[in-house]
Amino acid sequence: MELTQILLDTQSTDSKKRIESEKKIELARENDHPLLLGLLAAELNEESNPLQSRQLAGLILKNTLVSKDEEKKKELANLWLNFNEKLRNEIKELLVLTLGSQQKIARNTSAQVIGAIAGVEFPCGVWSTVFEDLMQVLKIQKNNDNTREGVFTCLGYVCNELENYSFEISNLSEILLTIVDGMSEEETNLQIKYTATNALFNSLRFAHQIFENANDAKFLLDTLVSTSNVPDEKICQKVMECFVRIADLYYFSIGNQIDQIYTLTVEAMKSEYSTIAIHAIDFWGTICEKESKILEDIVLFGQLGEKSKIESKNYIKISSKELIPLLCELLVDTEEFDEFETGSWKVSDASTVCISLFAKHLGDPIFELIFDFLNKHLDSEDSDSKEAAITCFGAILEGISTECVLNYIQQIIPLILEHLKDKSIKVRNSSAYVIGRIFQFHLESLFIYISEGNENENENENENEKILLFDPVIEVLLDCFDDEPYPASTVVWAIQSLAIGGKAFQDKETTPISKHFIEIVRSLLKSTERADGDKHQLRYLSYEALILILHLAPMDCLEILFEVVEPIISRLEETMEYTNLTIQDRLRQAQIQGKLCGVLHSLTHRLDTEIINYVDRMMQCFLLLIKKTQTSVYEEVVMAIDSVVRVSGENFKTYLEDVHLFLSEGLNSVNEPRFCRLTITAISNIANYVKNSLPQEYFKNYIEILINNLSTKDLDPDLKIHMLSAFADFALCLPQFFENYLDTVGSILKKITFIKFDSNDELTNLVYLTKVRKTSLEVYTGIIQGLNFQNKGTLFLRFIEQVIFLLEQIAKDPKSELFEELIKKAVELIVDILSILSKQVKRFFNTQPIYHLINHCLESDDQKLKKIGGWAYKLLN
C-alpha cells in the first residue's frame, strides 16, 4: 500500500478522503499489526518522505505503546512485548538511526517513540541496554550535531518515562557525565546545549551516585552555573528547573556550592525573563519546604525520645534577611489588570507563595523583615506598590502568631476596608485576600470592641454602645459582593475562609457571626445567580462558600436555613430538565449539580431530622443524578445520600434498591480513593441506621467487594484502613450476616499484623502502623460485641491467639505509649473480651505485656483511661 499518501490523507480537508485513509490504517492494523508497525518505523526513518507523513508515522507508532488510562497502557505494553523480538529490534534500530535525521521534527518524534518503547521494555529487563546503545551512538557519531542533539533529546524522554520506577541503572554516572559534557562551555551549539540540559533535568532522579561523590557533584553543579551564563532564555530556564529539582532531591549535597548557587539564583530572580525568575524563586521555596520538613521530623523524633538522624543546614534562616526584601520588591506587579490573563503564573505570584513558605518556616521573626515594606507601601499613591504590600501581609499570616500581629491587624483594618473600595481592581482583590487570611488564621483578632469611629474604647465604657471590629469588616465585605467577578470571587473566598477559621463556633448557641448570618447566606445565593457568574469561577466558589458557611450555622440561625432548602432543591430539579447541551455546558452543569448536592448535604447535616419533609424530593434528584449525569458529581451525591441515611434511619430502606448498584460501583472505585472512601462511610452508616432492613444479598455483595479489594495490589494505604474499619461497623450492626465471614476477616486481620513498608520514612511508617493497629482493634471490638448481642460470644475464641499477639506487639513497642488512643482501644478490647469470655480466656491475658498496657492506663492522668484500666485489672484478678 502507498503508506505515505494514506498518512497524508488522514490530515486532508476532504472528510471522505480522511475517513477512508483512517479506515485503511485500521484495516492494516487488524490484518497484520506487526507489519504495519515496521512500515511506520521505515516511513519515519526515510529522509526522502514528506516531513508530515514521517511525523504522523511516529505518532501512530507511539500511540500503540502509550495511554493515559492505566489498564489500557498495560494492555498495549503486553501487546508490544508479545510481538516477534526480531521485528521489535528492527523497529528500534530504525528509530535509533532516525535520531540523526536532517529534520529536527523527525529526530524529536523518533526520540519520543524510543522513550515510549523504553518505558515498556526497560522495567521488564527486555531492553536493558537502552542507555548503553544510545551512548554508543554518541561515541560513533560524536562529530554529528544532528545525532548528538537527537540522542540527548532521546535520553530526556527515556529518563522521563522511567522516572516512576525504582531500579539501578548500570554505568549511570558515566551516562550523566556524558550528558553534562553536552552542556560544557566548549559546546557552541545552543540547541545541543539545551537538549543536554533538558536530558539532565529528566535524569536527576537517578543521579544519587553523582551526588554521593563530592567531586562529581561539584563538576555537575559548576557546569550548571556556567551554563546559566549562556544568553538564551530557554537554556537558562532549564538550568533553574534543574536547580529546583536538585534542591528537592539532593538538599544535603549542595552545601559546598551553596554560596555560588545563592549568587546565581538571586541574580536570576531579577531576570527580565519571568520564566527564569519564577524558577529561581521556586528554588528557595523548595529549600524552605525541605527545611520545614526537617524541623518537623526533629520535633517528632524528639517526642519519640529519639534524635533525628538529619539536621537542617539553615539556609533559609541564614539568607532570609537578604532574600525577603528582594521577594517583597518582586511582589510589585506593574502590568495592567487583564481578566483574560488572571490564570497566568507571574513573578509576583511565585514571590507570594515563597514569602508564605518563609513565614510558615520562620514564624514571628519574618514580621520584622517585612515591616518597613508594609509601612512604606500599604497606603501608597502607587496602586501596584499598594497591592504588593497588602499581598505581602496576607502571605505571612499563616505562619505568624496572633500575638505578634494582633495590634497591627487592628490598626490596619480600617485602611484595608478603604482599599476594598479602591479604584484599582487589583488593590480591591488583594484587600479581600488579606481579610480572608485574617479570617482563616487570626479571626480572634477581630473580636475587640470598638466605637463607631473605630477607635478602641476605654474599659469603663458601656459595652452596649460598642460594636465588634468584626462587624464593620463583614458589612463592608458584603457590600463588595456586587463588585466585578475577579475581586468578587476573592470576596467569596474570604467567606469560605471565615467558615474555616470559625470552626470553633460550630454547634454554639450564638456567635459573632449570628447577626450577619442571614445576609451572608442571601449574598451567596444572589452571587450564584449572577449573569457573569461563570467568570473567575464566581458561581462555583459561591456555592462552595455556601456549603462551608451552612456547616457553621449557629443554633440561633437554624430556622433561617429553611429559607435556603426550597430554592436549592428547586434549582437542582431544574438542572435535570436541561437537554441537548454541548460538552462544555454538560461539564458546567455537572459542576453546579455537584455543588447543589453539597449545599443539601450541609443543610441536612445542620437541620437533622427537621429536614425530613424534603428528603423524598432530595432523593429523587440524587437518584436521577446517579443514573444520568457525569461521574464527577458522584462524590457530592454519595455524601448527600449519606446525610439522608443519618436523618432517615430505618426509613431509608425505601431507597436501598435504587442506590444499591451505585454504592457497589463506589466500592469498586479503588482508583478514585475519595469516592470509594465516601461510599464506604455511606454503607457503614446504612448498616448502622438501617440494620436488619438491609437485605442480606446486598450485605453479601458489599463485604465481598471489600474483601476482594483488600487483596488489590498498590491499594491506597489510607483506603485500606477505611475498608478495614467498615468490618467493625458490619460486625457490630449486622452480626447475623457478618458471622459467615468471621474466618475470612480473621485471616485478613492476622495478615495485616505483619505489615511491611515500602517507605524508608520512619515517622510515616509509625503513624500508619498505629492506624492499622487501632483499626484492627476496632474490628475485633465490633466482632466480640456483635457476637455477644447474639449470645454467640464463644465464636470469638478462634481469634484469641492472634488478638493476644497484636496486644503484645503494641505493649512491647515503646512508641505505642505516644498514642493514648491506641492504648485505650487495646485495653477496651481486653475489657470486652474478659467481660464476655472471662473463664475461657483469662489465662491468655495473665502476661506481663498485657499488664503493662493496663498499668499504663492506671498510671494515666486521664480519668477515663484510669477507669478503663481499673475495669481490666479487676476482671483479671
Coordinates of C-alpha atoms in Angstrom, one line a residue, residues 462-835:
N462 CA -20.6 50.9 78.3
E463 CA -20.1 47.7 76.3
N464 CA -23.6 48.0 74.9
E465 CA -22.6 51.2 73.0
K466 CA -19.8 49.4 71.2
I467 CA -19.5 47.1 68.3
L468 CA -17.1 44.3 67.5
L469 CA -14.3 45.2 64.9
F470 CA -15.6 42.1 63.2
D471 CA -18.9 43.8 62.4
P472 CA -17.8 46.5 60.0
V473 CA -15.4 44.1 58.3
I474 CA -18.3 41.8 57.5
E475 CA -20.6 44.7 56.5
V476 CA -18.1 46.2 54.1
L477 CA -17.2 42.8 52.7
L478 CA -20.9 42.1 52.0
D479 CA -21.1 45.4 50.1
C480 CA -18.3 44.1 47.8
F481 CA -20.3 41.1 46.6
D482 CA -21.5 43.2 43.7
D483 CA -18.0 44.0 42.5
E484 CA -16.6 42.8 39.2
P485 CA -16.2 39.0 39.1
Y486 CA -12.5 38.9 39.7
P487 CA -12.5 40.7 43.1
A488 CA -16.0 39.4 43.9
S489 CA -14.6 35.8 43.7
T490 CA -12.0 36.7 46.2
V491 CA -14.6 38.2 48.5
V492 CA -16.5 34.9 48.3
W493 CA -13.3 33.1 49.0
A494 CA -12.9 35.3 52.1
I495 CA -16.3 34.0 53.3
Q496 CA -15.0 30.4 52.8
S497 CA -12.0 31.4 55.0
L498 CA -14.4 32.7 57.6
A499 CA -16.1 29.3 57.7
I500 CA -12.7 27.6 58.1
G501 CA -11.3 30.0 60.7
G502 CA -14.6 29.9 62.6
K503 CA -14.9 26.1 63.1
A504 CA -14.8 26.6 66.9
F505 CA -18.2 28.3 66.5
Q506 CA -19.9 25.1 65.2
D507 CA -22.9 23.9 67.3
K508 CA -22.7 27.0 69.5
E509 CA -26.0 28.6 70.6
T510 CA -24.9 32.0 69.3
T511 CA -21.7 33.5 67.8
P512 CA -20.5 36.8 66.5
I513 CA -21.5 35.5 63.1
S514 CA -25.2 35.2 64.1
K515 CA -26.2 38.8 63.4
H516 CA -24.7 38.6 59.9
F517 CA -25.6 35.0 59.0
I518 CA -28.7 35.6 57.0
E519 CA -27.1 38.4 55.0
I520 CA -24.1 36.2 54.3
V521 CA -26.3 33.4 53.1
R522 CA -28.5 35.7 51.0
S523 CA -25.5 37.4 49.4
L524 CA -24.0 34.0 48.5
L525 CA -27.3 32.8 47.0
K526 CA -27.5 36.0 45.0
S527 CA -23.9 35.6 43.8
T528 CA -24.7 32.1 42.4
E529 CA -27.4 33.7 40.2
R530 CA -25.2 36.4 38.6
A531 CA -25.2 36.6 34.8
D532 CA -21.4 36.8 34.9
G533 CA -21.1 34.1 37.5
D534 CA -19.0 31.8 35.2
K535 CA -16.2 34.3 35.1
H536 CA -13.3 33.5 37.6
Q537 CA -15.4 30.6 38.9
L538 CA -17.6 33.1 40.9
R539 CA -20.7 30.9 40.8
Y540 CA -18.8 27.7 41.7
L541 CA -16.9 29.5 44.6
S542 CA -20.2 31.0 45.9
Y543 CA -21.7 27.5 46.2
E544 CA -18.6 26.3 47.8
A545 CA -18.7 29.1 50.4
L546 CA -22.4 28.4 51.0
I547 CA -21.6 24.8 51.7
L548 CA -19.0 25.7 54.3
I549 CA -20.9 28.6 56.0
L550 CA -24.0 26.5 56.4
H551 CA -22.0 23.9 58.3
L552 CA -21.1 26.8 60.6
A553 CA -24.7 27.9 61.3
P554 CA -25.1 28.8 65.0
M555 CA -28.1 27.3 66.8
D556 CA -29.9 30.6 66.8
C557 CA -29.8 30.7 63.0
L558 CA -31.1 27.2 62.2
E559 CA -34.6 28.5 61.4
I560 CA -33.1 30.7 58.7
L561 CA -31.8 27.6 56.9
F562 CA -35.3 26.6 55.8
E563 CA -35.2 29.7 53.7
V564 CA -32.5 28.0 51.7
V565 CA -33.8 24.4 51.4
E566 CA -36.6 25.0 48.9
P567 CA -34.7 27.2 46.4
I568 CA -31.8 24.8 46.4
I569 CA -33.9 21.7 45.8
S570 CA -35.8 23.6 43.1
R571 CA -32.6 24.6 41.4
L572 CA -31.3 21.0 41.4
E573 CA -34.6 19.8 40.0
E574 CA -34.4 22.5 37.2
T575 CA -30.9 21.3 36.2
M576 CA -32.4 17.9 35.4
E577 CA -34.6 19.4 32.7
Y578 CA -31.8 20.8 30.6
T579 CA -31.1 18.7 27.5
N580 CA -29.2 18.9 24.2
L581 CA -26.2 20.6 25.9
T582 CA -22.8 21.0 24.5
I583 CA -19.9 19.1 26.1
Q584 CA -18.7 22.2 27.8
D585 CA -22.3 23.0 29.1
R586 CA -22.7 19.5 30.4
L587 CA -19.4 19.8 32.4
R588 CA -20.5 23.1 33.8
Q589 CA -24.0 21.7 34.6
A590 CA -22.4 18.7 36.4
Q591 CA -20.2 21.0 38.4
I592 CA -23.1 23.1 39.6
Q593 CA -25.2 19.9 40.3
G594 CA -22.3 18.7 42.5
K595 CA -22.3 21.9 44.4
L596 CA -26.1 21.9 44.9
C597 CA -25.8 18.4 46.3
G598 CA -23.1 19.7 48.6
V599 CA -25.4 22.5 49.8
L600 CA -28.1 20.0 50.5
H601 CA -25.6 17.8 52.4
S602 CA -24.7 20.8 54.6
L603 CA -28.4 21.7 55.2
T604 CA -29.2 18.1 56.1
H605 CA -26.3 18.0 58.5
R606 CA -27.4 21.1 60.3
L607 CA -31.2 20.6 60.3
D608 CA -31.0 16.9 61.1
T609 CA -34.5 15.4 61.3
E610 CA -36.1 18.8 60.8
I611 CA -35.5 18.4 57.1
I612 CA -37.3 15.1 56.9
N613 CA -40.2 16.5 54.8
Y614 CA -37.8 17.3 52.0
V615 CA -36.0 14.0 52.0
D616 CA -38.0 12.4 49.2
R617 CA -37.6 15.3 46.8
M618 CA -33.9 15.3 47.5
M619 CA -33.5 11.5 47.0
Q620 CA -35.4 11.7 43.7
C621 CA -32.8 14.2 42.5
F622 CA -29.9 12.2 43.7
L623 CA -31.3 9.0 42.1
L624 CA -31.6 10.8 38.7
L625 CA -28.1 12.1 39.1
I626 CA -26.5 8.7 39.6
K627 CA -28.4 7.4 36.5
K628 CA -27.9 10.2 34.1
T629 CA -25.1 12.5 34.9
Q630 CA -21.3 12.8 34.9
T631 CA -19.3 10.6 37.3
S632 CA -17.6 13.8 38.5
V633 CA -20.7 14.5 40.6
Y634 CA -20.7 11.1 42.4
E635 CA -18.6 12.2 45.3
E636 CA -21.0 15.0 46.2
V637 CA -24.0 12.7 45.6
V638 CA -22.8 9.9 47.9
M639 CA -22.1 12.5 50.7
A640 CA -25.6 13.9 50.3
I641 CA -27.1 10.4 50.3
D642 CA -25.1 9.6 53.4
S643 CA -26.5 12.6 55.2
V644 CA -30.1 11.4 54.2
V645 CA -29.3 8.0 55.7
R646 CA -28.4 9.6 59.0
V647 CA -31.7 11.6 59.3
S648 CA -34.0 8.9 57.8
G649 CA -32.8 6.0 59.9
E650 CA -34.5 2.7 59.1
N651 CA -36.9 4.5 56.7
F652 CA -34.0 4.7 54.3
K653 CA -34.8 1.1 53.3
T654 CA -37.2 2.6 50.8
Y655 CA -34.3 3.7 48.7
L656 CA -31.9 0.7 49.1
E657 CA -32.8 -1.0 45.8
D658 CA -32.3 2.3 43.9
V659 CA -28.9 3.1 45.3
H660 CA -27.5 -0.5 45.6
L661 CA -25.7 -0.6 42.2
F662 CA -24.4 2.9 42.7
L663 CA -22.9 2.0 46.1
S664 CA -21.4 -1.2 44.6
E665 CA -19.8 0.9 41.9
G666 CA -18.4 3.3 44.5
L667 CA -16.9 0.4 46.5
N668 CA -15.2 -0.8 43.4
S669 CA -13.7 2.6 42.5
V670 CA -10.3 1.9 44.2
N671 CA -8.6 4.1 41.6
E672 CA -10.8 7.0 42.9
P673 CA -9.9 6.8 46.6
R674 CA -12.0 9.7 47.8
F675 CA -15.2 8.4 46.1
C676 CA -14.5 4.9 47.3
R677 CA -13.9 6.2 50.9
L678 CA -17.1 8.2 50.9
T679 CA -19.0 5.2 49.7
I680 CA -17.6 3.0 52.5
T681 CA -18.7 5.7 55.0
A682 CA -22.3 5.7 53.5
I683 CA -22.6 1.9 53.5
S684 CA -21.3 1.8 57.1
N685 CA -24.0 4.2 58.1
I686 CA -26.6 2.2 56.3
A687 CA -25.5 -0.8 58.3
N688 CA -25.7 1.3 61.5
Y689 CA -29.1 3.0 60.8
V690 CA -31.0 0.6 58.6
K691 CA -29.7 -2.5 60.3
N692 CA -31.8 -5.6 59.7
S693 CA -33.8 -4.0 57.0
L694 CA -30.7 -4.2 54.7
P695 CA -31.2 -7.3 52.5
Q696 CA -28.6 -10.0 53.1
E697 CA -27.7 -10.2 49.4
Y698 CA -26.8 -6.5 49.5
F699 CA -24.6 -7.0 52.5
K700 CA -23.0 -10.1 50.9
N701 CA -22.2 -8.0 47.8
Y702 CA -20.7 -5.1 49.8
I703 CA -18.5 -7.2 52.1
E704 CA -17.2 -9.4 49.3
I705 CA -16.2 -6.4 47.2
L706 CA -14.3 -5.1 50.3
I707 CA -12.6 -8.4 50.8
N708 CA -11.7 -8.6 47.2
N709 CA -10.4 -5.0 47.1
L710 CA -8.2 -5.6 50.1
S711 CA -6.1 -8.0 48.1
T712 CA -5.7 -5.4 45.3
K713 CA -2.0 -4.6 44.6
D714 CA -1.0 -1.0 45.1
L715 CA -4.2 -0.2 47.0
D716 CA -4.1 3.3 48.5
P717 CA -2.9 2.8 52.1
D718 CA -5.5 5.1 53.7
L719 CA -8.2 3.5 51.7
K720 CA -7.2 0.1 53.0
I721 CA -7.6 1.4 56.6
H722 CA -11.1 2.7 55.7
M723 CA -12.1 -0.6 54.2
L724 CA -10.9 -2.4 57.4
S725 CA -12.9 0.0 59.6
A726 CA -16.1 -1.0 57.7
F727 CA -15.7 -4.5 59.0
A728 CA -16.1 -3.1 62.6
D729 CA -19.4 -1.5 61.7
F730 CA -20.7 -4.6 59.8
A731 CA -19.7 -6.9 62.7
L732 CA -21.3 -4.7 65.3
C733 CA -24.5 -3.7 63.5
L734 CA -25.2 -6.8 61.3
P735 CA -23.6 -9.7 63.3
Q736 CA -26.1 -12.3 61.9
F737 CA -24.8 -11.6 58.4
F738 CA -21.2 -11.0 59.4
E739 CA -20.9 -14.4 61.1
N740 CA -20.4 -16.1 57.7
Y741 CA -17.2 -14.1 57.1
L742 CA -15.5 -14.5 60.5
D743 CA -12.7 -16.7 59.2
T744 CA -12.1 -14.6 56.1
V745 CA -11.9 -11.3 58.0
G746 CA -9.8 -13.0 60.8
S747 CA -7.3 -14.1 58.2
I748 CA -7.1 -10.5 56.8
L749 CA -6.5 -9.1 60.3
K750 CA -3.9 -11.7 61.0
K751 CA -2.0 -11.0 57.8
I752 CA -2.1 -7.2 58.3
T753 CA -0.4 -7.7 61.7
F754 CA 2.8 -8.5 59.8
I755 CA 2.7 -5.3 57.6
K756 CA 5.7 -4.4 55.6
F757 CA 6.6 -0.9 54.5
D758 CA 7.9 0.3 51.1
S759 CA 8.8 3.7 52.5
N760 CA 12.0 4.5 54.4
D761 CA 10.3 7.4 56.3
E762 CA 10.3 6.1 59.9
L763 CA 7.7 8.6 61.1
T764 CA 5.3 8.0 58.2
N765 CA 5.6 4.3 58.8
L766 CA 5.0 4.7 62.6
V767 CA 1.8 6.7 62.1
Y768 CA 0.5 4.3 59.5
L769 CA 1.3 1.2 61.7
T770 CA -0.6 2.9 64.6
K771 CA -3.6 3.4 62.3
V772 CA -3.5 -0.2 61.2
R773 CA -3.3 -1.5 64.8
K774 CA -6.0 0.9 66.0
T775 CA -8.4 -0.1 63.2
S776 CA -7.7 -3.8 63.8
L777 CA -8.6 -3.4 67.5
E778 CA -11.8 -1.7 66.5
V779 CA -12.7 -4.6 64.2
Y780 CA -12.1 -7.1 66.9
T781 CA -14.2 -5.0 69.3
G782 CA -17.0 -4.9 66.8
I783 CA -16.8 -8.6 66.3
I784 CA -16.9 -9.5 70.0
Q785 CA -19.7 -7.1 70.8
G786 CA -21.7 -8.2 67.8
L787 CA -21.4 -11.9 68.6
N788 CA -22.3 -11.1 72.2
F789 CA -25.6 -9.5 71.1
Q790 CA -26.5 -12.9 69.5
N791 CA -25.3 -14.8 72.6
K792 CA -22.6 -16.3 70.4
G793 CA -19.6 -14.9 72.1
T794 CA -17.7 -18.2 72.1
L795 CA -17.3 -17.9 68.3
F796 CA -14.7 -15.3 69.2
L797 CA -12.4 -17.9 70.7
R798 CA -10.9 -18.6 67.3
F799 CA -9.3 -15.1 67.4
I800 CA -7.8 -15.2 70.9
E801 CA -4.3 -16.1 69.9
Q802 CA -4.0 -13.5 67.2
V803 CA -5.6 -10.9 69.4
I804 CA -3.1 -11.6 72.2
F805 CA -0.3 -11.4 69.6
L806 CA -1.5 -8.0 68.4
L807 CA -1.9 -6.7 72.0
E808 CA 1.6 -7.9 73.0
Q809 CA 3.0 -6.3 69.8
I810 CA 1.5 -3.0 71.0
A811 CA 2.7 -3.5 74.6
K812 CA 6.3 -4.3 73.6
D813 CA 6.6 -1.3 71.2
P814 CA 7.7 1.6 73.3
K815 CA 6.4 4.1 70.7
S816 CA 2.9 2.9 71.3
E817 CA 2.7 4.9 74.5
L818 CA 2.9 8.0 72.5
F819 CA -0.6 7.2 71.1
E820 CA -3.0 7.3 74.0
E821 CA -6.0 6.4 71.8
L822 CA -4.2 3.2 70.7
I823 CA -3.6 2.1 74.3
K824 CA -7.2 3.0 75.2
K825 CA -8.6 0.9 72.3
A826 CA -6.3 -2.0 73.3
V827 CA -7.5 -2.1 77.0
E828 CA -11.1 -1.5 76.0
L829 CA -10.9 -4.7 73.9
I830 CA -9.3 -6.5 76.8
V831 CA -12.3 -5.4 79.0
D832 CA -14.8 -6.6 76.3
I833 CA -13.2 -10.0 75.9
L834 CA -12.8 -10.6 79.6
S835 CA -16.4 -9.5 80.4

